[in-house]
């Protein structure tokens, strides 16, 4: 079958499927792209030739920013439990390098995305081409080499004959829960347009089976011995519980054996917030209930978590507990000097049957009491960020989804948000990438169009990457965007003050007469900006008007932005957990406090 390389690529992708537990899914549901030299004559022509509508074999979607379109693909794949994703194509040069941040975010979060950046001429007949990075050490180097460290698989297709084997490896990584992340196929622009005679079987329908690895018997016995020897066990549920759809297995295990469950950011929703054994978020942004249990636990059962420093409070939280780590990835299962159980989260929980054992009732009762005390918190009358979350929760329905990523909001959500649906909480906190929110929310809505999607975004993140509002309007994909304005980077402002940097560069203020950035707030009208991108806009200036605006936005049929200016402060109890951010080594109270906190860090050898 004679086709160009780009045409063959598009036809191949349209025939790829994933399968788990007998259910099949389109593996690559569409392609986001911004065209320029480097992909317009290749992938652009191939997509146009097959038709770009939503009924096409590989539907095309226009994005406004290359980083954002990768975030949208991540949001989609995360909502689909990593069983489906999108491809993203760019021109060479800045179009390609814009995607590098998205690639890092996908790989850090273990989320599959397929990236197809254009590249320089393989033949080199026109070099140096526009936007080409010339490296005198090798003419084979291009800016696309920046994708290598942030991709789980990288290949450059310099000849048509290389495409079939590269595609097979790419699909393998996209569908391997232990290896997945960003997959990058760099495509020189002349190669994309080159014709070749392809074997017809390359375009056969192909199903990639997503495995549920079961525990190795000897490892299972070691795990059971460890559980039976414990008296104060605590489960830390991570994203692996959600991706493997193990929430029912987790509930059954925790209930039968009386083990409290704490949650990471990625694992929030693994149990409903009001489950008798749910103690909420754990770590630096956790609940006081979960963290108190973590300090006195003698066994931590980590399920599908990579133990970020926020989860472990920079390795100061878990006292002298031993660790049993259940993870599909051996790399993560080995962390914290753990006993390893390398397996799918659901398969492992169903196999773990410590017959004749149950956590002491005193431990279970203590967990329930601590959780009840924590959830009794209510925000005050002021329009703080905590109050915004409380009012939003009253308006949202159980199946609605909240989306967020960076700043102080993820911490408040982790501590305070009450999740009842396992797919109702979507916070990107592996890379904590400002600008993810709106683009990621678009991906969530594309993946689950029947759900209402509420995107929470601060003014700092909004000003970095708001353009995909226009994409949501163009595609008729409705979002509710809650734009919270506190005139700067409040989260980093607080951190800055705590480490002695005195909030430098964290407030959006004009430069004053002293030459410092201490004047009045920059007169930016974010509500008008959102309207200029095509959204309907509602504003709120107190809690009553906020609830009314949120309710109206939920019932709207178009993308609607609710703009609210918050006041600083809040009254939620502290998590009581530390986070290691080095401070200047100079005499003073700040450095003394830092050194004192570091004494509790464990090496986990």
Coordinates of C-alpha atoms in Angstrom, one line a residue:
X1 CA 0.0 0.0 0.0
X2 CA 1.7 3.2 -1.2
X3 CA 1.3 6.1 1.3
X4 CA 3.5 8.9 2.7
X5 CA 5.0 8.3 6.1
X6 CA 2.5 10.7 7.6
X7 CA -0.4 9.0 5.9
X8 CA 0.8 5.6 7.1
X9 CA 1.1 7.0 10.6
X10 CA -2.4 8.4 10.7
X11 CA -3.9 5.2 9.3
X12 CA -2.0 3.0 11.8
X13 CA -3.1 5.1 14.8
X14 CA -6.7 4.9 13.7
X15 CA -6.6 1.1 14.1
X16 CA -5.0 0.8 17.5
X17 CA -7.1 -0.3 20.5
X18 CA -6.5 -1.1 24.2
X19 CA -8.2 -3.8 26.2
X20 CA -8.5 -4.6 29.9
X21 CA -10.9 -7.0 31.5
X22 CA -12.5 -7.7 28.2
X23 CA -13.5 -4.1 27.4
X24 CA -11.9 -2.5 24.3
X25 CA -11.1 1.2 23.9
X26 CA -9.8 3.4 21.1
X27 CA -6.1 3.8 22.1
X28 CA -5.6 7.1 20.3
X29 CA -8.9 8.9 20.1
X30 CA -7.8 11.9 18.1
X31 CA -4.9 14.3 17.3
X32 CA -4.3 17.8 18.6
X33 CA -2.2 19.9 16.4
X34 CA -0.8 23.4 15.6
X35 CA 0.6 23.4 12.1
X36 CA 3.7 25.1 10.8
X37 CA 6.7 24.1 8.7
X38 CA 7.7 20.7 9.9
X39 CA 4.3 19.1 10.0
X40 CA 1.8 21.0 7.7
X41 CA 2.9 19.2 4.6
X42 CA 3.2 15.8 6.3
X43 CA 0.8 15.1 9.2
X44 CA -1.3 18.1 8.3
X45 CA -1.8 16.8 4.7
X46 CA -2.5 13.3 6.0
X47 CA -5.2 14.5 8.5
X48 CA -6.8 16.7 5.8
X49 CA -6.8 13.8 3.3
X50 CA -8.7 11.5 5.7
X51 CA -11.1 14.3 6.9
X52 CA -10.7 16.1 10.1
X53 CA -14.2 15.8 11.5
X54 CA -15.1 14.0 14.8
X55 CA -16.4 11.1 12.7
X56 CA -13.0 10.7 11.0
X57 CA -10.8 7.7 11.6
X58 CA -8.5 10.0 13.6
X59 CA -10.3 13.3 14.5
X60 CA -8.3 16.5 14.5
X61 CA -8.6 19.2 17.1
X62 CA -7.1 22.7 16.9
X63 CA -5.3 23.9 20.0
X64 CA -3.9 27.3 20.8
X65 CA -0.7 26.4 22.6
X66 CA 1.5 23.3 22.2
X67 CA 2.1 22.8 25.9
X68 CA -1.6 23.1 26.5
X69 CA -2.6 20.5 24.0
X70 CA -0.3 18.0 25.8
X71 CA -2.0 18.9 29.1
X72 CA -5.4 18.3 27.4
X73 CA -4.2 14.9 26.3
X74 CA -3.0 14.1 29.8
X75 CA -6.3 15.2 31.3
X76 CA -8.1 12.9 28.9
X77 CA -5.9 9.9 29.5
X78 CA -6.0 10.3 33.3
X79 CA -9.8 10.5 33.2
X80 CA -9.9 7.4 31.1
X81 CA -7.6 5.5 33.6
X82 CA -4.8 5.5 31.0
X83 CA -6.7 3.2 28.6
X84 CA -7.0 5.9 25.9
X85 CA -5.1 9.1 25.0
X86 CA -4.5 11.6 22.2
X87 CA -1.7 12.3 19.9
X88 CA -0.2 15.8 19.6
X89 CA 1.7 17.2 16.6
X90 CA 3.7 20.4 16.3
X91 CA 6.0 22.2 13.8
X92 CA 9.7 22.2 14.4
X93 CA 11.4 24.7 16.7
X94 CA 9.3 26.5 19.3
X95 CA 6.3 24.4 18.5
X96 CA 8.2 21.3 19.4
X97 CA 10.0 22.7 22.5
X98 CA 6.7 24.1 23.8
X99 CA 5.6 20.4 24.2
X100 CA 8.6 19.5 26.4
X101 CA 6.9 20.7 29.6
X102 CA 3.8 18.7 28.8
X103 CA 6.0 15.7 28.1
X104 CA 7.7 16.0 31.5
X105 CA 4.3 16.4 33.2
X106 CA 3.0 13.2 31.5
X107 CA 6.0 11.1 32.4
X108 CA 6.2 12.3 36.0
X109 CA 2.6 11.4 36.5
X110 CA 2.9 8.1 34.6
X111 CA 0.2 9.2 32.0
X112 CA 0.4 8.0 28.4
X113 CA 0.5 10.7 25.6
X114 CA 1.8 10.4 22.1
X115 CA 3.9 13.4 20.8
X116 CA 4.7 13.9 17.2
X117 CA 7.0 16.9 16.8
X118 CA 8.2 17.9 13.4
X119 CA 11.9 17.8 12.9
X120 CA 14.6 19.2 10.6
X121 CA 15.4 17.6 7.2
X122 CA 16.8 14.1 7.5
X123 CA 18.5 14.6 4.1
X124 CA 20.1 17.9 5.3
X125 CA 19.8 19.3 1.7
X126 CA 18.3 22.6 2.9
X127 CA 20.1 22.9 6.3
X128 CA 20.1 25.1 8.3
X129 CA 16.3 25.4 8.0
X130 CA 14.2 28.0 9.7
X131 CA 14.2 27.4 13.5
X132 CA 16.9 24.8 13.3
X133 CA 19.3 24.5 16.3
X134 CA 22.8 24.0 14.8
X135 CA 25.2 22.0 17.0
X136 CA 28.8 22.0 15.7
X137 CA 29.4 18.7 17.5
X138 CA 26.9 16.8 15.4
X139 CA 24.5 17.6 12.5
X140 CA 22.1 14.9 13.9
X141 CA 21.2 17.1 16.9
X142 CA 17.9 19.0 16.9
X143 CA 15.8 20.7 19.6
X144 CA 13.7 17.5 19.7
X145 CA 16.6 15.8 21.6
X146 CA 15.3 17.8 24.6
X147 CA 12.4 15.2 24.7
X148 CA 14.8 12.3 25.4
X149 CA 15.0 12.7 29.2
X150 CA 11.3 13.5 29.7
X151 CA 10.0 10.7 27.4
X152 CA 9.5 7.0 28.3
X153 CA 10.2 6.2 24.7
X154 CA 11.9 8.4 22.1
X155 CA 12.7 7.7 18.5
X156 CA 13.6 9.7 15.4
X157 CA 12.2 8.4 12.1
X158 CA 15.0 9.1 9.6
X159 CA 13.8 6.5 7.0
X160 CA 10.3 5.2 6.2
X161 CA 11.5 1.6 6.9
X162 CA 12.0 2.6 10.6
X163 CA 8.4 3.6 11.1
X164 CA 6.8 0.2 11.7
X165 CA 9.2 -1.0 14.5
X166 CA 9.0 2.4 16.2
X167 CA 5.2 2.4 16.1
X168 CA 5.1 -1.0 17.8
X169 CA 7.5 0.1 20.5
X170 CA 5.4 3.3 21.0
X171 CA 2.2 1.4 21.4
X172 CA 3.8 -1.0 23.8
X173 CA 4.9 1.8 26.1
X174 CA 1.6 3.6 25.9
X175 CA -0.2 0.5 27.1
X176 CA 2.2 -0.7 29.7
X177 CA 1.1 0.6 33.1
X178 CA 4.6 0.1 34.5
X179 CA 6.4 1.9 31.7
X180 CA 3.9 4.5 30.5
X181 CA 4.4 8.2 30.1
X182 CA 5.2 10.5 27.2
X183 CA 6.1 8.7 23.9
X184 CA 7.9 10.9 21.4
X185 CA 8.4 10.1 17.7
X186 CA 10.4 12.9 16.1
X187 CA 9.5 13.2 12.5
X188 CA 11.8 15.0 10.0
X189 CA 9.7 17.1 7.7
X190 CA 11.0 15.6 4.5
X191 CA 10.5 12.0 5.8
X192 CA 6.9 12.8 6.7
X193 CA 6.1 13.6 3.0
X194 CA 8.1 10.6 1.6
X195 CA 6.1 7.8 -0.1
X196 CA 6.7 4.2 0.6
X197 CA 5.2 0.8 -0.1
X198 CA 3.9 -0.4 3.2
X199 CA 2.9 -4.0 4.1
X200 CA -0.9 -4.0 4.3
X201 CA -0.9 -5.8 7.7
X202 CA 0.6 -2.7 9.3
X203 CA -2.9 -1.2 9.1
X204 CA -4.8 -4.2 10.5
X205 CA -6.9 -3.6 13.6
X206 CA -4.6 -4.3 16.5
X207 CA -5.6 -4.7 20.2
X208 CA -3.0 -4.0 22.9
X209 CA -3.9 -5.9 26.1
X210 CA -3.3 -3.9 29.3
X211 CA -2.1 -6.4 31.9
X212 CA -3.2 -6.8 35.5
X213 CA 0.0 -8.4 36.9
X214 CA -0.8 -10.8 39.8
X215 CA 1.4 -11.1 42.9
X216 CA 4.2 -13.6 42.9
X217 CA 3.3 -16.2 45.5
X218 CA 6.5 -15.9 47.6
X219 CA 6.1 -12.1 47.7
X220 CA 2.4 -12.5 48.6
X221 CA 3.4 -14.6 51.6
X222 CA 5.9 -12.0 52.8
X223 CA 3.3 -9.3 52.5
X224 CA 0.8 -11.4 54.5
X225 CA 3.4 -12.1 57.2
X226 CA 4.0 -8.4 57.5
X227 CA 0.4 -7.5 57.8
X228 CA -0.4 -10.2 60.4
X229 CA 2.5 -8.8 62.5
X230 CA 1.1 -5.3 62.6
X231 CA -1.1 -3.7 65.1
X232 CA -1.4 -0.2 63.8
X233 CA -1.5 -0.5 59.9
X234 CA -2.3 2.5 57.7
X235 CA -3.0 2.3 53.9
X236 CA -1.7 5.1 51.8
X237 CA -3.8 5.0 48.6
X238 CA -2.2 6.5 45.5
X239 CA -3.1 7.0 41.9
X240 CA -2.6 3.4 41.1
X241 CA -5.8 2.6 43.0
X242 CA -7.7 4.9 40.7
X243 CA -6.1 3.8 37.4
X244 CA -6.6 0.1 38.1
X245 CA -10.2 0.8 39.2
X246 CA -9.4 -0.9 42.5
X247 CA -11.6 1.3 44.7
X248 CA -14.2 -1.4 45.4
X249 CA -11.4 -3.9 46.2
X250 CA -9.8 -1.3 48.5
X251 CA -13.1 -0.7 50.3
X252 CA -13.7 -4.4 50.8
X253 CA -10.2 -5.0 52.2
X254 CA -10.3 -2.0 54.5
X255 CA -13.7 -2.9 55.8
X256 CA -13.0 -6.6 56.4
X257 CA -9.6 -6.0 58.1
X258 CA -10.3 -2.6 59.8
X259 CA -7.4 -0.7 58.2
X260 CA -7.7 3.1 57.9
X261 CA -7.1 4.6 54.5
X262 CA -5.2 7.9 53.8
X263 CA -4.9 9.3 50.3
X264 CA -2.3 11.0 48.2
X265 CA -3.3 13.8 45.7
X266 CA -3.5 11.2 42.9
X267 CA -5.3 8.7 45.1
X268 CA -7.9 11.1 46.5
X269 CA -11.3 9.5 45.9
X270 CA -10.1 6.0 46.4
X271 CA -12.7 5.8 49.2
X272 CA -15.6 8.2 49.6
X273 CA -14.8 10.9 52.1
X274 CA -17.5 9.7 54.6
X275 CA -16.4 6.1 54.5
X276 CA -15.9 4.9 58.1
X277 CA -12.3 4.0 57.4
X278 CA -11.3 7.1 55.3
X279 CA -9.1 9.5 57.2
X280 CA -8.5 11.8 54.2
X281 CA -5.4 13.3 52.8
X282 CA -1.9 12.4 54.0
X283 CA 1.3 14.4 54.1
X284 CA 2.3 18.1 54.0
X285 CA -1.2 19.0 52.6
X286 CA -2.9 16.3 54.5
X287 CA -5.5 16.2 57.3
X288 CA -4.4 16.3 60.9
X289 CA -6.3 12.9 61.3
X290 CA -4.3 11.1 58.7
X291 CA -1.0 12.6 59.8
X292 CA -1.5 11.7 63.4
X293 CA -2.1 8.1 62.4
X294 CA 0.9 8.1 60.1
X295 CA 3.2 9.1 62.9
X296 CA 2.1 6.2 65.1
X297 CA 1.5 3.5 62.5
X298 CA 3.7 0.5 62.7
X299 CA 3.0 -0.6 59.1
X300 CA 2.3 1.6 56.1
X301 CA 0.7 -0.2 53.1
X302 CA 1.4 2.0 50.1
X303 CA -0.9 1.1 47.2
X304 CA 0.0 2.6 43.8
X305 CA 1.9 5.6 45.2
X306 CA 5.3 6.9 44.2
X307 CA 5.8 8.6 47.7
X308 CA 6.5 12.2 46.7
X309 CA 8.0 14.5 49.3
X310 CA 4.5 16.0 49.9
X311 CA 3.2 12.5 50.8
X312 CA 6.0 11.6 53.2
X313 CA 6.5 15.2 54.5
X314 CA 10.0 15.0 53.1
X315 CA 10.5 11.7 54.9
X316 CA 9.6 13.0 58.4
X317 CA 6.0 11.7 58.7
X318 CA 5.9 8.0 59.2
X319 CA 8.0 7.6 62.3
X320 CA 9.6 4.1 62.5
X321 CA 6.9 2.3 60.5
X322 CA 7.8 -0.5 58.2
X323 CA 6.5 -0.3 54.6
X324 CA 4.7 -2.8 52.3
X325 CA 4.5 -1.3 48.9
X326 CA 2.0 -2.6 46.3
X327 CA 2.8 -1.2 42.9
X328 CA 2.8 -2.3 39.3
X329 CA 6.2 -0.6 39.0
X330 CA 9.1 -2.2 40.8
X331 CA 10.9 1.1 40.9
X332 CA 8.1 2.6 43.1
X333 CA 7.5 -0.6 45.1
X334 CA 11.1 -0.6 46.3
X335 CA 10.9 2.9 47.8
X336 CA 11.3 3.5 51.6
X337 CA 13.1 0.2 52.1
X338 CA 9.8 -1.6 51.6
X339 CA 8.7 -5.2 51.3
X340 CA 7.8 -5.2 47.7
X341 CA 4.6 -6.6 46.1
X342 CA 4.9 -5.9 42.4
X343 CA 1.4 -6.3 41.1
X344 CA -1.7 -4.5 39.8
X345 CA -3.5 -2.8 42.7
X346 CA -6.8 -4.5 42.3
X347 CA -5.2 -7.9 41.7
X348 CA -3.1 -7.5 44.8
X349 CA -5.9 -6.4 47.1
X350 CA -8.1 -9.3 46.0
X351 CA -5.2 -11.7 46.7
X352 CA -4.3 -10.3 50.1
X353 CA -6.3 -12.4 52.6
X354 CA -4.7 -12.3 56.0
X355 CA -7.1 -14.9 57.5
X356 CA -7.6 -14.8 61.2
X357 CA -6.2 -11.2 61.5
X358 CA -7.9 -7.8 61.9
X359 CA -6.5 -4.5 63.1
X360 CA -7.3 -3.9 66.8
X361 CA -10.7 -2.2 67.3
X362 CA -9.0 0.6 69.4
X363 CA -6.9 1.5 66.3
X364 CA -9.9 1.6 64.0
X365 CA -12.0 3.6 66.5
X366 CA -9.2 6.1 66.9
X367 CA -9.0 6.6 63.2
X368 CA -12.8 7.2 62.9
X369 CA -12.8 9.7 65.8
X370 CA -9.9 11.7 64.3
X371 CA -11.6 11.8 60.9
X372 CA -14.9 13.0 62.4
X373 CA -13.1 15.8 64.3
X374 CA -11.4 16.9 61.1
X375 CA -14.5 17.0 58.9
X376 CA -16.3 19.2 61.4
X377 CA -14.4 22.2 60.1
X378 CA -16.4 25.0 58.4
X379 CA -15.1 28.1 56.7
X380 CA -15.9 31.6 58.1
X381 CA -18.1 34.2 56.5
X382 CA -15.3 36.0 54.6
X383 CA -14.7 35.2 51.0
X384 CA -11.5 33.2 51.5
X385 CA -10.3 30.4 49.3
X386 CA -11.7 27.9 51.8
X387 CA -15.1 29.6 51.6
X388 CA -15.0 29.3 47.7
X389 CA -14.4 25.6 48.0
X390 CA -17.2 25.2 50.6
X391 CA -19.7 27.0 48.4
X392 CA -18.6 25.2 45.3
X393 CA -19.1 21.8 47.0
X394 CA -22.7 22.8 47.9
X395 CA -23.4 23.4 44.2
X396 CA -21.6 20.5 42.6
X397 CA -23.3 17.1 42.2
X398 CA -21.6 13.8 43.2
X399 CA -20.6 12.9 39.7
X400 CA -19.2 16.3 38.8
X401 CA -15.4 16.7 38.5
X402 CA -13.1 19.3 40.1
X403 CA -9.9 20.1 38.3
X404 CA -6.8 21.9 39.6
X405 CA -3.1 21.9 39.5
X406 CA -0.8 24.5 41.1
X407 CA -0.6 27.1 43.8
X408 CA -2.2 27.0 47.2
X409 CA -5.5 25.6 45.9
X410 CA -4.2 21.9 45.6
X411 CA -3.3 22.0 49.3
X412 CA -6.8 23.3 50.3
X413 CA -8.5 20.8 48.0
X414 CA -6.4 17.9 49.3
X415 CA -7.2 18.7 52.9
X416 CA -10.8 19.9 52.6
X417 CA -12.5 18.5 49.5
X418 CA -15.1 15.8 50.1
X419 CA -15.0 13.3 47.3
X420 CA -17.8 10.8 46.8
X421 CA -17.0 9.6 43.2
X422 CA -13.6 7.9 42.5
X423 CA -13.3 10.0 39.3
X424 CA -14.6 13.2 40.7
X425 CA -11.2 14.6 41.8
X426 CA -8.6 15.6 39.2
X427 CA -5.6 17.5 40.6
X428 CA -2.2 17.4 38.7
X429 CA 0.3 17.5 41.5
X430 CA 3.2 15.3 40.2
X431 CA 4.6 18.3 38.2
X432 CA 2.4 20.9 39.8
X433 CA 2.4 22.7 36.5
X434 CA 0.9 26.2 36.5
X435 CA -1.3 26.5 33.4
X436 CA -2.5 22.9 33.4
X437 CA -5.9 23.7 34.8
X438 CA -8.0 24.9 31.8
X439 CA -6.3 22.7 29.3
X440 CA -6.5 19.6 31.6
X441 CA -10.1 20.3 32.3
X442 CA -10.8 20.4 28.6
X443 CA -9.3 16.9 28.4
X444 CA -11.4 15.7 31.3
X445 CA -14.6 16.9 29.6
X446 CA -13.7 15.3 26.3
X447 CA -13.1 12.0 28.2
X448 CA -16.4 12.3 30.2
X449 CA -18.8 14.5 28.3
X450 CA -21.8 13.6 30.5
X451 CA -20.1 15.0 33.6
X452 CA -20.0 18.7 34.6
X453 CA -16.3 19.8 34.9
X454 CA -15.4 22.6 37.3
X455 CA -11.9 24.0 36.7
X456 CA -10.4 25.9 39.6
X457 CA -7.6 28.3 38.5
X458 CA -5.8 31.1 40.3
X459 CA -4.9 34.3 38.6
X460 CA -1.2 33.3 38.4
X461 CA -2.0 30.1 36.5
X462 CA -4.6 31.8 34.4
X463 CA -2.2 34.4 33.1
X464 CA 0.2 31.7 32.1
X465 CA -2.1 29.5 29.9
X466 CA -5.7 30.6 29.5
X467 CA -5.9 30.2 25.7
X468 CA -7.7 26.9 25.6
X469 CA -10.9 28.7 26.7
X470 CA -11.1 29.5 23.0
X471 CA -10.7 25.9 22.1
X472 CA -13.5 24.8 24.4
X473 CA -15.7 27.4 22.8
X474 CA -14.8 26.4 19.3
X475 CA -15.4 22.7 20.0
X476 CA -18.6 23.4 22.0
X477 CA -17.0 21.6 25.0
X478 CA -18.5 23.3 28.1
X479 CA -16.4 24.0 31.2
X480 CA -17.2 25.9 34.4
X481 CA -14.0 27.8 35.2
X482 CA -13.8 29.3 38.7
X483 CA -11.2 32.0 38.4
X484 CA -9.9 32.9 41.8
X485 CA -8.0 36.2 41.9
X486 CA -5.7 37.0 44.8
X487 CA -3.4 39.3 42.8
X488 CA -0.3 37.2 42.6
X489 CA 1.3 33.9 43.7
X490 CA -0.1 33.5 47.2
X491 CA 1.2 30.0 47.8
X492 CA 4.8 30.9 46.9
X493 CA 4.4 34.2 48.8
X494 CA 3.7 32.3 52.0
X495 CA 6.6 29.9 51.3
X496 CA 8.9 32.8 50.4
X497 CA 8.2 34.5 53.7
X498 CA 8.8 31.3 55.6
X499 CA 12.3 30.9 54.1
X500 CA 13.4 34.5 54.4
X501 CA 12.8 35.7 50.8
X502 CA 10.1 38.2 52.0
X503 CA 7.5 37.6 49.2
X504 CA 9.8 38.9 46.5
X505 CA 8.1 38.7 43.1
X506 CA 4.9 37.1 44.4
X507 CA 2.4 40.0 44.1
X508 CA 1.1 41.7 41.0
X509 CA 1.9 45.2 41.9
X510 CA 3.1 48.2 39.9
X511 CA 6.6 49.5 40.6
X512 CA 6.3 52.2 43.2
X513 CA 8.2 55.5 43.7
X514 CA 10.9 53.6 45.6
X515 CA 11.7 51.5 42.7
X516 CA 10.3 48.4 44.4
X517 CA 7.3 46.3 43.2
X518 CA 5.2 47.8 46.1
X519 CA 2.6 50.0 44.3
X520 CA -1.0 49.3 43.7
X521 CA -2.2 46.1 42.1
X522 CA -1.7 45.8 38.3
X523 CA -5.0 46.9 36.7
X524 CA -5.6 43.7 34.8
X525 CA -9.3 42.8 34.1
X526 CA -9.2 39.0 34.1
X527 CA -13.0 38.7 33.7
X528 CA -12.9 40.8 30.5
X529 CA -10.0 38.7 29.3
X530 CA -12.0 35.5 29.7
X531 CA -14.9 37.1 27.9
X532 CA -12.6 38.1 25.0
X533 CA -11.7 34.4 24.6
X534 CA -15.4 33.6 24.0
X535 CA -16.6 32.5 27.5
X536 CA -19.6 33.8 29.3
X537 CA -18.5 35.5 32.5
X538 CA -20.2 35.9 35.9
X539 CA -18.8 37.8 38.8
X540 CA -19.2 37.3 42.6
X541 CA -18.3 39.6 45.5
X542 CA -19.7 37.7 48.5
X543 CA -20.6 34.2 49.4
X544 CA -24.3 34.5 48.5
X545 CA -23.6 35.9 45.0
X546 CA -20.9 33.2 44.5
X547 CA -23.3 30.4 45.2
X548 CA -25.8 31.9 42.8
X549 CA -23.1 32.3 40.1
X550 CA -21.8 28.8 40.5
X551 CA -25.3 27.4 40.3
X552 CA -26.1 29.4 37.1
X553 CA -22.8 28.3 35.6
X554 CA -23.5 24.7 36.3
X555 CA -26.8 24.9 34.3
X556 CA -25.3 26.8 31.4
X557 CA -24.7 25.2 28.1
X558 CA -21.5 27.2 27.2
X559 CA -18.2 27.6 28.8
X560 CA -18.7 29.9 31.7
X561 CA -16.2 31.7 33.9
X562 CA -17.1 32.6 37.5
X563 CA -14.7 35.4 38.6
X564 CA -14.2 35.9 42.3
X565 CA -11.7 38.0 44.2
X566 CA -10.7 36.3 47.4
X567 CA -9.4 37.8 50.7
X568 CA -6.2 36.4 52.2
X569 CA -6.1 34.0 55.1
X570 CA -8.1 31.0 56.3
X571 CA -8.9 29.1 59.4
X572 CA -8.5 25.4 58.5
X573 CA -6.4 23.4 61.0
X574 CA -2.8 22.8 60.1
X575 CA -1.7 19.5 58.7
X576 CA 1.1 19.5 61.2
X577 CA 3.5 18.1 58.5
X578 CA 6.7 19.6 57.3
X579 CA 8.1 20.2 53.8
X580 CA 11.8 20.4 53.0
X581 CA 12.7 23.6 51.3
X582 CA 16.3 24.5 52.0
X583 CA 16.9 27.9 53.6
X584 CA 20.0 30.2 53.5
X585 CA 22.7 28.9 55.8
X586 CA 23.0 32.0 57.9
X587 CA 22.4 32.4 61.6
X588 CA 18.9 33.1 62.7
X589 CA 15.6 31.6 63.7
X590 CA 14.6 30.5 60.2
X591 CA 17.7 28.3 59.8
X592 CA 17.4 27.0 63.3
X593 CA 13.9 25.8 62.7
X594 CA 15.0 24.2 59.5
X595 CA 17.8 22.3 61.1
X596 CA 15.5 21.1 63.9
X597 CA 12.9 19.8 61.4
X598 CA 15.6 17.9 59.4
X599 CA 16.5 15.8 62.4
X600 CA 13.4 13.8 61.9
X601 CA 14.2 12.8 58.3
X602 CA 14.7 9.0 57.7
X603 CA 17.2 7.6 55.2
X604 CA 14.9 4.6 54.5
X605 CA 17.8 2.2 53.9

